[in-house]
Amino acid sequence: MLPARVSISIPAWPVPVSRTARSSVSCDSQQITAARCVPPSPACQTIGVALRGPHRQGVKDVPGSALKEHHVADEPITSPDQRKPENIKLTRILVIVGSLGLLSMVLGNHQGNVENLWLVGLAASGLGWVVIDWVLRRNGLR
């Protein structure tokens, strides 16, 4: 029996937009990290970690380091519809050829019909995917 409180986390849908650049946090006189600001330590000053504020004496700037100001408006945004499109013609051809190959296996020398059901079912699902994808792309829904 399950406990009284059972929570199931559901992933967000549609797919959230992913950021391609590293986020920067503006903290005065603190060490910049990806998630939070922590106070600077002497060890960080000796190895040259990007620090801000008056305590940066003796730390040299490294080209391309995190000292550069980043603004959210300057960061590129990629969403699922901006990715490189797949080769749909090749995919359709391969699915159709694979479905025909599965249907050709029905003519083999086996005794039962369970194999026939699986072969026909898999071939029909592949051809069904091709038809549904074609209709969705024709109507501009995909």
PDB file of C-alpha atoms in Angstrom, residues 29-124:
ATOM      1  CA  SER A  29      33.547  42.630  -3.856  1.00  0.00           C
ATOM      2  CA  GLN A  30      32.643  38.971  -3.984  1.00  0.00           C
ATOM      3  CA  GLN A  31      33.728  35.994  -6.027  1.00  0.00           C
ATOM      4  CA  ILE A  32      31.503  35.276  -9.020  1.00  0.00           C
ATOM      5  CA  THR A  33      30.280  31.712  -9.301  1.00  0.00           C
ATOM      6  CA  ALA A  34      27.682  30.122 -11.543  1.00  0.00           C
ATOM      7  CA  ALA A  35      24.947  29.799  -8.943  1.00  0.00           C
ATOM      8  CA  ARG A  36      25.721  32.049  -5.959  1.00  0.00           C
ATOM      9  CA  CYS A  37      28.023  34.715  -4.565  1.00  0.00           C
ATOM     10  CA  VAL A  38      30.515  33.690  -1.909  1.00  0.00           C
ATOM     11  CA  PRO A  39      32.952  35.908  -0.027  1.00  0.00           C
ATOM     12  CA  PRO A  40      36.460  36.004  -1.485  1.00  0.00           C
ATOM     13  CA  SER A  41      39.201  33.942   0.086  1.00  0.00           C
ATOM     14  CA  PRO A  42      42.982  34.472  -0.010  1.00  0.00           C
ATOM     15  CA  ALA A  43      43.366  31.244  -2.008  1.00  0.00           C
ATOM     16  CA  CYS A  44      41.145  32.645  -4.738  1.00  0.00           C
ATOM     17  CA  GLN A  45      43.284  35.769  -4.953  1.00  0.00           C
ATOM     18  CA  THR A  46      46.473  33.784  -5.416  1.00  0.00           C
ATOM     19  CA  ILE A  47      45.205  31.625  -8.269  1.00  0.00           C
ATOM     20  CA  GLY A  48      43.640  34.568 -10.094  1.00  0.00           C
ATOM     21  CA  VAL A  49      39.939  33.779  -9.882  1.00  0.00           C
ATOM     22  CA  ALA A  50      37.798  36.639 -11.169  1.00  0.00           C
ATOM     23  CA  LEU A  51      37.089  38.945  -8.246  1.00  0.00           C
ATOM     24  CA  ARG A  52      35.468  42.358  -8.106  1.00  0.00           C
ATOM     25  CA  GLY A  53      35.992  45.262  -5.799  1.00  0.00           C
ATOM     26  CA  PRO A  54      38.896  47.049  -4.104  1.00  0.00           C
ATOM     27  CA  HIS A  55      40.492  43.812  -2.828  1.00  0.00           C
ATOM     28  CA  ARG A  56      41.599  42.816  -6.375  1.00  0.00           C
ATOM     29  CA  GLN A  57      45.134  44.120  -5.865  1.00  0.00           C
ATOM     30  CA  GLY A  58      47.726  41.923  -7.482  1.00  0.00           C
ATOM     31  CA  VAL A  59      45.275  39.799  -9.473  1.00  0.00           C
ATOM     32  CA  LYS A  60      45.842  40.053 -13.209  1.00  0.00           C
ATOM     33  CA  ASP A  61      43.027  40.073 -15.731  1.00  0.00           C
ATOM     34  CA  VAL A  62      42.969  37.031 -17.964  1.00  0.00           C
ATOM     35  CA  PRO A  63      41.627  37.616 -21.487  1.00  0.00           C
ATOM     36  CA  GLY A  64      38.256  35.949 -21.932  1.00  0.00           C
ATOM     37  CA  SER A  65      37.686  35.595 -18.202  1.00  0.00           C
ATOM     38  CA  ALA A  66      34.463  36.121 -16.281  1.00  0.00           C
ATOM     39  CA  LEU A  67      35.270  39.808 -15.721  1.00  0.00           C
ATOM     40  CA  LYS A  68      33.375  40.756 -18.852  1.00  0.00           C
ATOM     41  CA  GLU A  69      29.910  42.157 -18.213  1.00  0.00           C
ATOM     42  CA  HIS A  70      27.114  39.956 -19.543  1.00  0.00           C
ATOM     43  CA  HIS A  71      23.608  41.201 -20.159  1.00  0.00           C
ATOM     44  CA  VAL A  72      20.604  38.975 -20.621  1.00  0.00           C
ATOM     45  CA  ALA A  73      19.640  40.776 -23.829  1.00  0.00           C
ATOM     46  CA  ASP A  74      23.021  39.927 -25.394  1.00  0.00           C
ATOM     47  CA  GLU A  75      22.811  36.178 -24.782  1.00  0.00           C
ATOM     48  CA  PRO A  76      21.604  33.966 -27.642  1.00  0.00           C
ATOM     49  CA  ILE A  77      18.455  31.984 -26.975  1.00  0.00           C
ATOM     50  CA  THR A  78      17.736  28.637 -28.540  1.00  0.00           C
ATOM     51  CA  SER A  79      14.325  27.065 -28.526  1.00  0.00           C
ATOM     52  CA  PRO A  80      13.409  23.693 -30.011  1.00  0.00           C
ATOM     53  CA  ASP A  81      12.087  25.252 -33.215  1.00  0.00           C
ATOM     54  CA  GLN A  82      15.385  27.096 -33.838  1.00  0.00           C
ATOM     55  CA  ARG A  83      17.545  23.979 -33.922  1.00  0.00           C
ATOM     56  CA  LYS A  84      18.939  22.510 -37.113  1.00  0.00           C
ATOM     57  CA  PRO A  85      16.118  20.708 -38.931  1.00  0.00           C
ATOM     58  CA  GLU A  86      16.446  16.986 -39.435  1.00  0.00           C
ATOM     59  CA  ASN A  87      16.587  15.436 -42.877  1.00  0.00           C
ATOM     60  CA  ILE A  88      12.914  14.517 -43.134  1.00  0.00           C
ATOM     61  CA  LYS A  89      13.085  13.028 -46.645  1.00  0.00           C
ATOM     62  CA  LEU A  90      15.806  10.585 -45.645  1.00  0.00           C
ATOM     63  CA  THR A  91      13.922   9.698 -42.469  1.00  0.00           C
ATOM     64  CA  ARG A  92      10.709   9.003 -44.381  1.00  0.00           C
ATOM     65  CA  ILE A  93      12.529   6.894 -46.973  1.00  0.00           C
ATOM     66  CA  LEU A  94      14.278   4.834 -44.278  1.00  0.00           C
ATOM     67  CA  VAL A  95      11.027   4.267 -42.360  1.00  0.00           C
ATOM     68  CA  ILE A  96       9.192   3.176 -45.522  1.00  0.00           C
ATOM     69  CA  VAL A  97      12.030   0.833 -46.576  1.00  0.00           C
ATOM     70  CA  GLY A  98      12.200  -0.586 -43.049  1.00  0.00           C
ATOM     71  CA  SER A  99       8.442  -1.148 -43.000  1.00  0.00           C
ATOM     72  CA  LEU A 100       8.611  -2.927 -46.364  1.00  0.00           C
ATOM     73  CA  GLY A 101      11.455  -5.060 -45.006  1.00  0.00           C
ATOM     74  CA  LEU A 102       9.340  -6.016 -41.990  1.00  0.00           C
ATOM     75  CA  LEU A 103       6.404  -6.894 -44.241  1.00  0.00           C
ATOM     76  CA  SER A 104       8.683  -9.045 -46.418  1.00  0.00           C
ATOM     77  CA  MET A 105       9.587 -11.099 -43.330  1.00  0.00           C
ATOM     78  CA  VAL A 106       5.960 -12.230 -43.061  1.00  0.00           C
ATOM     79  CA  LEU A 107       6.656 -14.558 -45.998  1.00  0.00           C
ATOM     80  CA  GLY A 108       9.283 -16.455 -43.980  1.00  0.00           C
ATOM     81  CA  ASN A 109       9.183 -20.102 -42.924  1.00  0.00           C
ATOM     82  CA  HIS A 110       7.835 -19.713 -39.399  1.00  0.00           C
ATOM     83  CA  GLN A 111       4.861 -21.570 -37.948  1.00  0.00           C
ATOM     84  CA  GLY A 112       2.965 -19.216 -35.597  1.00  0.00           C
ATOM     85  CA  ASN A 113       1.092 -16.015 -36.219  1.00  0.00           C
ATOM     86  CA  VAL A 114       2.506 -14.082 -33.259  1.00  0.00           C
ATOM     87  CA  GLU A 115       5.498 -13.078 -35.349  1.00  0.00           C
ATOM     88  CA  ASN A 116       3.188 -11.995 -38.159  1.00  0.00           C
ATOM     89  CA  LEU A 117       1.206  -9.790 -35.772  1.00  0.00           C
ATOM     90  CA  TRP A 118       4.367  -8.118 -34.487  1.00  0.00           C
ATOM     91  CA  LEU A 119       5.807  -7.602 -37.961  1.00  0.00           C
ATOM     92  CA  VAL A 120       2.595  -6.148 -39.367  1.00  0.00           C
ATOM     93  CA  GLY A 121       2.051  -4.018 -36.247  1.00  0.00           C
ATOM     94  CA  LEU A 122       5.550  -2.522 -36.347  1.00  0.00           C
ATOM     95  CA  ALA A 123       5.318  -1.864 -40.078  1.00  0.00           C
ATOM     96  CA  ALA A 124       1.899  -0.226 -39.658  1.00  0.00           C
TER      97      ALA A 124
END
